[in-house]
Tab-separated table of C-alpha atoms and ligand atoms in Angstrom:
chain	number	residue	atom	x	y	z
F	187	MET	CA	-12.775	15.262	-9.726
F	188	ALA	CA	-12.525	12.516	-7.151
F	189	ASN	CA	-9.838	12.867	-4.522
F	190	LEU	CA	-6.584	11.041	-5.118
F	191	PRO	CA	-5.610	8.349	-2.649
F	192	SER	CA	-3.321	9.443	0.190
F	193	ASP	CA	0.355	10.089	-0.477
F	194	ASP	CA	1.131	10.477	3.194
F	195	MET	CA	4.229	8.447	4.074
F	196	ALA	CA	3.594	8.710	7.823
F	197	SER	CA	0.123	7.135	7.514
F	198	PHE	CA	1.558	4.494	5.190
F	199	SER	CA	4.202	3.566	7.737
F	200	VAL	CA	1.494	3.044	10.357
F	201	VAL	CA	-0.355	0.690	7.988
F	202	LEU	CA	2.929	-1.058	7.188
F	203	SER	CA	3.739	-1.561	10.848
F	204	GLN	CA	0.348	-3.207	11.417
F	205	SER	CA	0.466	-5.504	8.382
F	206	LYS	CA	1.103	-9.197	8.829
F	207	HIS	CA	0.989	-10.567	5.302
F	208	ILE	CA	2.494	-8.268	2.724
F	209	ILE	CA	2.838	-8.853	-1.008
F	210	ALA	CA	4.305	-6.700	-3.755
F	211	VAL	CA	3.116	-7.012	-7.354
F	212	ALA	CA	5.775	-5.610	-9.676
F	213	GLY	CA	6.044	-4.772	-13.352
F	214	ALA	CA	8.446	-3.282	-15.876
F	215	GLY	CA	8.626	0.083	-14.085
F	216	LEU	CA	10.582	-1.634	-11.312
F	217	SER	CA	13.446	-2.177	-13.757
F	218	ALA	CA	13.089	1.077	-15.707
F	219	ALA	CA	15.814	2.862	-13.711
F	220	SER	CA	18.148	-0.027	-14.499
F	221	GLY	CA	17.764	0.794	-18.199
F	222	ILE	CA	15.301	-1.935	-19.208
F	223	PRO	CA	12.570	-0.634	-21.541
F	224	THR	CA	8.957	-0.962	-20.407
F	225	PHE	CA	6.286	-2.525	-22.645
F	226	ARG	CA	3.714	0.223	-22.969
F	227	GLY	CA	4.350	3.839	-23.763
F	228	ALA	CA	7.790	5.030	-24.863
F	229	GLY	CA	10.186	2.113	-25.044
F	230	GLY	CA	7.476	-0.366	-26.086
F	231	LEU	CA	8.790	-0.573	-29.646
F	232	TRP	CA	11.588	-2.930	-30.657
F	233	ARG	CA	12.795	-2.195	-34.174
F	234	LYS	CA	9.403	-1.456	-35.751
F	235	TYR	CA	7.500	-4.054	-33.764
F	236	ASP	CA	5.229	-3.622	-30.814
F	237	ALA	CA	6.964	-5.589	-28.037
F	238	ILE	CA	3.673	-7.181	-27.019
F	239	SER	CA	2.982	-8.558	-30.512
F	240	LEU	CA	6.199	-10.589	-30.290
F	241	ALA	CA	5.305	-12.150	-26.951
F	242	THR	CA	2.940	-14.809	-28.291
F	243	PRO	CA	3.281	-18.484	-29.250
F	244	GLU	CA	1.889	-17.548	-32.684
F	245	ALA	CA	4.648	-14.984	-33.290
F	246	PHE	CA	7.258	-17.603	-32.410
F	247	GLN	CA	5.668	-20.161	-34.690
F	248	GLU	CA	5.513	-17.716	-37.581
F	249	ASN	CA	8.945	-16.220	-37.189
F	250	PRO	CA	11.228	-17.898	-34.631
F	251	SER	CA	14.212	-15.978	-36.018
F	252	ARG	CA	12.612	-12.592	-35.236
F	253	VAL	CA	11.276	-13.640	-31.845
F	254	TRP	CA	14.661	-15.090	-30.833
F	255	GLN	CA	16.342	-11.854	-31.949
F	256	PHE	CA	13.937	-9.931	-29.709
F	257	TYR	CA	14.638	-12.167	-26.699
F	258	HIS	CA	18.356	-12.217	-27.441
F	259	TYR	CA	18.253	-8.390	-27.385
F	260	ARG	CA	16.452	-8.482	-24.025
F	261	ARG	CA	18.877	-11.065	-22.608
F	262	GLU	CA	21.909	-9.019	-23.639
F	263	LYS	CA	20.324	-5.864	-22.219
F	264	ALA	CA	19.515	-7.520	-18.891
F	265	LEU	CA	23.057	-8.879	-18.627
F	266	LYS	CA	24.437	-5.356	-18.932
F	267	CYS	CA	22.006	-3.796	-16.429
F	268	GLN	CA	22.275	-3.683	-12.662
F	269	PRO	CA	19.520	-3.891	-10.042
F	270	ASN	CA	18.419	-0.424	-8.896
F	271	ALA	CA	17.452	0.965	-5.489
F	272	ALA	CA	13.877	-0.357	-5.796
F	273	HIS	CA	15.070	-3.953	-6.411
F	274	THR	CA	17.459	-3.583	-3.489
F	275	ALA	CA	14.742	-2.210	-1.198
F	276	LEU	CA	12.450	-5.152	-2.018
F	277	ALA	CA	15.313	-7.615	-1.508
F	278	ALA	CA	16.156	-6.047	1.853
F	279	PHE	CA	12.483	-6.093	2.826
F	280	SER	CA	12.337	-9.814	2.126
F	281	ASN	CA	14.817	-10.343	4.934
F	282	LYS	CA	12.899	-10.996	8.143
F	283	GLN	CA	15.365	-9.272	10.470
F	284	ILE	CA	15.330	-6.104	8.382
F	285	ARG	CA	11.560	-6.203	7.897
F	286	ASP	CA	10.916	-6.691	11.609
F	287	ALA	CA	12.064	-3.112	12.225
F	288	VAL	CA	9.178	-1.663	10.167
F	289	ALA	CA	6.600	-4.462	9.975
F	290	PRO	CA	7.182	-6.755	12.942
F	291	GLU	CA	6.211	-10.424	12.588
F	292	SER	CA	5.100	-10.039	9.002
F	293	THR	CA	5.582	-12.183	5.921
F	294	PHE	CA	6.538	-10.798	2.532
F	295	THR	CA	6.609	-12.116	-1.022
F	296	LEU	CA	7.461	-10.239	-4.195
F	297	ILE	CA	5.317	-11.367	-7.125
F	298	THR	CA	6.968	-10.043	-10.247
F	299	GLN	CA	5.863	-9.996	-13.862
F	300	ASN	CA	9.417	-9.141	-14.879
F	301	VAL	CA	11.588	-11.729	-16.583
F	302	ASP	CA	14.895	-9.831	-16.414
F	303	GLY	CA	16.262	-11.587	-13.313
F	304	LEU	CA	17.186	-8.301	-11.601
F	305	SER	CA	15.153	-9.013	-8.462
F	306	GLN	CA	16.897	-12.371	-8.112
F	307	ARG	CA	20.262	-10.666	-8.484
F	308	ALA	CA	19.318	-8.129	-5.793
F	309	LEU	CA	18.323	-11.003	-3.506
F	310	ASP	CA	21.557	-12.858	-4.259
F	311	SER	CA	23.609	-9.827	-3.340
F	312	MET	CA	21.975	-9.419	0.068
F	313	PRO	CA	24.262	-10.425	2.924
F	314	SER	CA	23.119	-13.892	3.952
F	315	THR	CA	21.515	-14.089	7.381
F	316	ALA	CA	19.803	-16.931	9.161
F	317	ASP	CA	16.369	-16.376	7.693
F	318	SER	CA	15.173	-19.911	7.763
F	319	GLU	CA	12.070	-19.197	9.814
F	320	ASP	CA	10.504	-17.315	6.902
F	321	PRO	CA	7.983	-19.834	5.547
F	322	GLN	CA	7.072	-17.829	2.455
F	323	PRO	CA	8.874	-17.732	-0.886
F	324	LYS	CA	10.758	-14.414	-1.136
F	325	MET	CA	10.033	-13.975	-4.817
F	326	LEU	CA	7.918	-15.513	-7.555
F	327	GLU	CA	8.687	-14.772	-11.216
F	328	MET	CA	5.199	-15.401	-12.550
F	329	HIS	CA	5.994	-14.640	-16.218
F	330	GLY	CA	9.085	-16.865	-16.299
F	331	ARG	CA	12.677	-15.859	-16.890
F	332	LEU	CA	14.608	-14.508	-19.863
F	333	PHE	CA	17.486	-16.821	-19.056
F	334	ASP	CA	15.393	-19.982	-19.022
F	335	VAL	CA	15.327	-21.942	-22.254
F	336	ILE	CA	12.636	-24.561	-22.864
F	337	CYS	CA	12.468	-27.370	-25.387
F	338	THR	CA	9.472	-27.057	-27.719
F	339	LYS	CA	9.086	-30.814	-28.198
F	340	PRO	CA	5.951	-31.904	-26.299
F	341	GLY	CA	7.539	-35.137	-25.072
F	342	CYS	CA	10.666	-33.392	-23.781
F	343	ARG	CA	9.986	-29.856	-22.505
F	344	HIS	CA	13.464	-29.801	-20.953
F	345	ARG	CA	14.060	-26.456	-19.198
F	346	GLU	CA	17.422	-25.041	-18.290
F	347	LEU	CA	18.948	-21.827	-17.082
F	348	ASN	CA	21.330	-20.470	-19.711
F	349	PHE	CA	23.281	-17.236	-19.275
F	350	THR	CA	25.483	-17.751	-22.370
F	351	SER	CA	26.091	-14.526	-24.294
F	352	PRO	CA	25.272	-14.758	-27.127
F	353	ILE	CA	23.095	-17.802	-26.595
F	354	VAL	CA	24.050	-19.031	-30.109
F	355	PRO	CA	26.673	-17.579	-32.499
F	356	ALA	CA	24.032	-16.763	-35.152
F	357	LEU	CA	22.402	-14.195	-32.840
F	358	ALA	CA	25.673	-12.385	-32.053
F	359	GLY	CA	25.456	-8.666	-32.848
F	360	THR	CA	21.761	-8.745	-33.867
F	361	GLU	CA	20.983	-6.855	-30.638
F	362	ASP	CA	22.586	-3.782	-32.204
F	363	LEU	CA	20.248	-3.751	-35.217
F	364	MET	CA	17.764	-1.403	-33.658
F	365	GLU	CA	16.726	0.970	-36.459
F	366	ALA	CA	13.291	0.285	-37.864
F	367	GLY	CA	14.709	0.068	-41.389
F	368	ALA	CA	17.554	-2.358	-40.653
F	369	VAL	CA	17.591	-5.493	-42.772
F	370	GLU	CA	16.675	-8.298	-40.435
F	371	PRO	CA	18.680	-11.479	-40.731
F	372	ASP	CA	16.516	-14.537	-41.337
F	373	ILE	CA	18.274	-17.091	-39.153
F	374	PRO	CA	17.446	-20.726	-40.013
F	375	LEU	CA	15.928	-22.822	-37.244
F	376	SER	CA	19.018	-25.012	-37.211
F	377	ASP	CA	21.142	-22.036	-36.080
F	378	LEU	CA	18.712	-20.867	-33.379
F	379	PRO	CA	18.937	-22.252	-29.814
F	380	ARG	CA	18.301	-26.007	-29.510
F	381	CYS	CA	17.394	-28.246	-26.588
F	382	SER	CA	20.568	-29.566	-24.943
F	383	LYS	CA	18.848	-32.913	-24.317
F	384	CYS	CA	17.053	-33.812	-27.542
F	385	GLY	CA	18.225	-31.223	-30.083
F	386	SER	CA	14.719	-29.947	-30.908
F	387	PRO	CA	14.155	-26.193	-31.327
F	388	ALA	CA	14.168	-24.366	-27.993
F	389	ARG	CA	12.191	-21.266	-27.023
F	390	PRO	CA	12.633	-18.519	-24.451
F	391	GLY	CA	11.401	-19.633	-21.006
F	392	VAL	CA	8.976	-16.775	-20.602
F	393	VAL	CA	5.199	-16.811	-20.369
F	394	TRP	CA	3.602	-15.511	-23.528
F	395	PHE	CA	0.124	-14.069	-24.001
F	396	GLY	CA	-2.370	-16.906	-23.961
F	397	GLU	CA	-0.143	-19.051	-21.735
F	398	ARG	CA	-0.653	-19.795	-18.067
F	399	PRO	CA	1.556	-17.810	-15.682
F	400	HIS	CA	3.618	-19.764	-13.130
F	401	TYR	CA	2.817	-20.318	-9.438
F	402	LEU	CA	-0.868	-19.360	-9.748
F	403	GLY	CA	-1.845	-21.685	-6.880
F	404	VAL	CA	0.734	-20.291	-4.457
F	405	ILE	CA	0.038	-16.740	-5.579
F	406	GLY	CA	-3.711	-17.248	-5.089
F	407	LYS	CA	-3.093	-18.211	-1.446
F	408	LEU	CA	-0.762	-15.261	-0.858
F	409	VAL	CA	-3.278	-12.842	-2.355
F	410	ARG	CA	-6.106	-14.273	-0.243
F	411	GLN	CA	-4.166	-13.872	2.994
F	412	ALA	CA	-2.527	-10.515	2.196
F	413	ASP	CA	-3.475	-7.490	4.272
F	414	LEU	CA	-1.194	-5.142	2.325
F	415	CYS	CA	-0.439	-5.131	-1.399
F	416	LEU	CA	2.293	-2.918	-2.829
F	417	VAL	CA	1.789	-2.359	-6.571
F	418	VAL	CA	5.131	-1.338	-8.070
F	419	GLY	CA	5.804	-0.061	-11.585
F	420	THR	CA	3.063	-1.914	-13.417
F	421	SER	CA	0.418	-0.499	-15.743
F	422	SER	CA	-1.972	-3.043	-14.145
F	423	THR	CA	-3.360	-3.983	-17.531
F	424	VAL	CA	-2.333	-7.647	-17.779
F	425	TYR	CA	-4.303	-10.255	-15.855
F	426	PRO	CA	-4.113	-12.094	-13.541
F	427	ALA	CA	-1.492	-9.783	-11.933
F	428	ALA	CA	-3.636	-6.710	-12.607
F	429	GLY	CA	-6.425	-8.135	-10.424
F	430	TYR	CA	-4.444	-8.916	-7.254
F	431	ALA	CA	-4.672	-5.475	-5.632
F	432	ALA	CA	-8.468	-5.326	-5.973
F	433	GLU	CA	-8.729	-8.827	-4.537
F	434	VAL	CA	-6.684	-7.822	-1.487
F	435	GLN	CA	-8.938	-4.806	-0.976
F	436	ARG	CA	-12.103	-6.872	-1.362
F	437	HIS	CA	-11.227	-8.836	1.743
F	438	GLY	CA	-10.273	-5.743	3.722
F	439	GLY	CA	-6.555	-5.344	2.925
F	440	LYS	CA	-4.840	-2.121	1.919
F	441	VAL	CA	-3.231	-1.210	-1.399
F	442	ALA	CA	-0.320	1.162	-2.042
F	443	VAL	CA	0.610	2.012	-5.639
F	444	PHE	CA	4.141	3.141	-6.580
F	445	ASN	CA	4.208	4.372	-10.166
F	446	LEU	CA	5.781	7.157	-12.181
F	447	ASP	CA	2.360	7.949	-13.641
F	448	ARG	CA	-1.285	7.184	-13.177
F	449	SER	CA	-2.061	3.502	-13.797
F	450	GLU	CA	-5.176	1.361	-14.202
F	451	GLY	CA	-7.333	1.300	-11.065
F	452	ASP	CA	-4.978	3.432	-8.958
F	453	GLU	CA	-7.836	5.734	-7.965
F	454	ASP	CA	-9.126	2.921	-5.768
F	455	ALA	CA	-5.824	2.461	-3.926
F	456	ASP	CA	-5.443	3.496	-0.288
F	457	PHE	CA	-2.076	5.098	-1.044
F	458	LEU	CA	-0.661	6.430	-4.286
F	459	PHE	CA	2.989	7.422	-4.434
F	460	LEU	CA	3.547	9.019	-7.816
F	461	GLY	CA	7.206	9.221	-8.825
F	462	PRO	CA	10.118	6.927	-9.629
F	463	CYS	CA	9.759	3.792	-7.514
F	464	GLU	CA	13.529	3.665	-7.077
F	465	GLN	CA	13.009	6.716	-4.860
F	466	THR	CA	9.533	6.300	-3.391
F	467	LEU	CA	9.800	2.613	-2.484
F	468	PRO	CA	13.005	2.720	-0.397
F	469	ALA	CA	11.567	5.773	1.380
F	470	ALA	CA	8.203	4.109	2.053
F	471	LEU	CA	9.803	0.927	3.329
F	472	ALA	CA	12.163	3.038	5.464
F	473	LEU	CA	15.070	1.306	3.766
F	474	SER	CA	16.811	4.272	2.126
F	475	GLU	CA	19.661	4.038	4.631
F	476	GLN	CA	20.212	0.373	3.690
F	477	GLN	CA	21.320	1.165	0.131
S	259	OAD	P1	4.059	-1.816	-18.689
S	259	OAD	O1	5.061	-1.364	-19.680
S	259	OAD	O2	2.666	-2.055	-19.148
S	259	OAD	O3	3.962	-0.739	-17.526
S	259	OAD	C1	5.083	-0.190	-16.908
S	259	OAD	C2	4.608	0.763	-15.831
S	259	OAD	O4	5.754	1.234	-15.134
S	259	OAD	C3	3.876	1.994	-16.340
S	259	OAD	O5	2.667	2.123	-15.583
S	259	OAD	C4	4.826	3.154	-16.051
S	259	OAD	O6	4.141	4.340	-15.695
S	259	OAD	C5	5.595	2.605	-14.867
S	259	OAD	N1	6.948	3.151	-14.679
S	259	OAD	C6	7.893	3.434	-15.610
S	259	OAD	N2	9.031	3.855	-15.019
S	259	OAD	C7	8.819	3.814	-13.677
S	259	OAD	C8	9.605	4.113	-12.523
S	259	OAD	N3	10.873	4.519	-12.619
S	259	OAD	N4	9.026	3.965	-11.304
S	259	OAD	C9	7.744	3.546	-11.198
S	259	OAD	N5	6.965	3.246	-12.237
S	259	OAD	C10	7.487	3.375	-13.456
S	259	OAD	O7	4.684	-3.081	-17.964
S	259	OAD	P2	3.966	-4.190	-17.070
S	259	OAD	O8	2.882	-3.603	-16.247
S	259	OAD	O9	5.050	-4.925	-16.380
S	259	OAD	O10	3.900	-9.704	-20.111
S	259	OAD	O11	3.341	-5.122	-18.166
S	259	OAD	C11	2.750	-6.316	-17.773
S	259	OAD	C12	3.056	-7.443	-18.725
S	259	OAD	O12	2.726	-7.051	-20.053
S	259	OAD	C13	4.520	-7.817	-18.809
S	259	OAD	O13	4.931	-8.742	-17.823
S	259	OAD	C14	4.599	-8.448	-20.148
S	259	OAD	C15	3.851	-7.366	-20.891
S	259	OAD	O14	3.507	-7.601	-22.147
S	259	OAD	C16	4.225	-10.699	-20.948
S	259	OAD	O15	5.131	-10.609	-21.760
S	259	OAD	C17	3.388	-11.925	-20.804
S	260	ZN	ZN1	14.230	-31.482	-25.763
């Protein structure tokens, strides 16, 4: 059996203090403690469907009623959930003054695959400080946002942020139909969300399998310059996000994985902190006292 990567917090804090360009790549495990189900393993089933099979343009084309019910369920869930200590630690770490205490003169960007908006809410609830000298984006939601709604009409593509609950009356209450055997309402297209500009059918503003994630150019630059990559609560199975840590290591940077369990490629990490990231991450970033 090969040795596991180090779980020594003291050595990690030395690496952290010497890092100048830090990124975090996050996944569903970041929001697990908030009560948001992950995609793989327990929690990956919605009604009787595999959550991943509903996250495709083809699924939406075939059954917009079902796919909207799935995203309506996720919207309602996210609205009820609160950011947890891991979101708060990352939000605090994105503040230059706070970060300077543990990683002086460094930059930091959170690259998240999550669409639940919890990292944004954690950032919004940070006390505002003059942080204008930070040139980097604090957070990039590469798989889009649950609360974005996009027009499906090629000539329009209007996108807007919509926190209405329920997003349309026809979806009201369908989030409670969770048993596999429940009769699923077949909602006509005309009662599903529509574009506020042109009236065409609208779709959830998330990136589906087969679609191009957002901010790939900016992310590519951040990954190339990063000397430390924190991998938080992701199974590291979906590309391109799954490849960022290895890319950072290839050019000499360090990788620290924070996951409840073993995850893809973690044996190659420099540090592996197994456990709930809502505990390990605030501790590793020396931000526990900020909660
Ligand atoms: P997954 O569901 O694949 O993985 C979640 C990871 O979080 C697993 O490795 C768990 O062990 C870990 N985990 C669970 N609870 C945790 C906790 N409290 N602390 C730390 N780790 C914990 O989710 P993602 O990796 O985010 O894409 O999946 C990637 C993408 O696949 C998603 O963005 C989504 C999905 O299908 C699209 O929809 C395009
Ligand atoms: Zn439109």
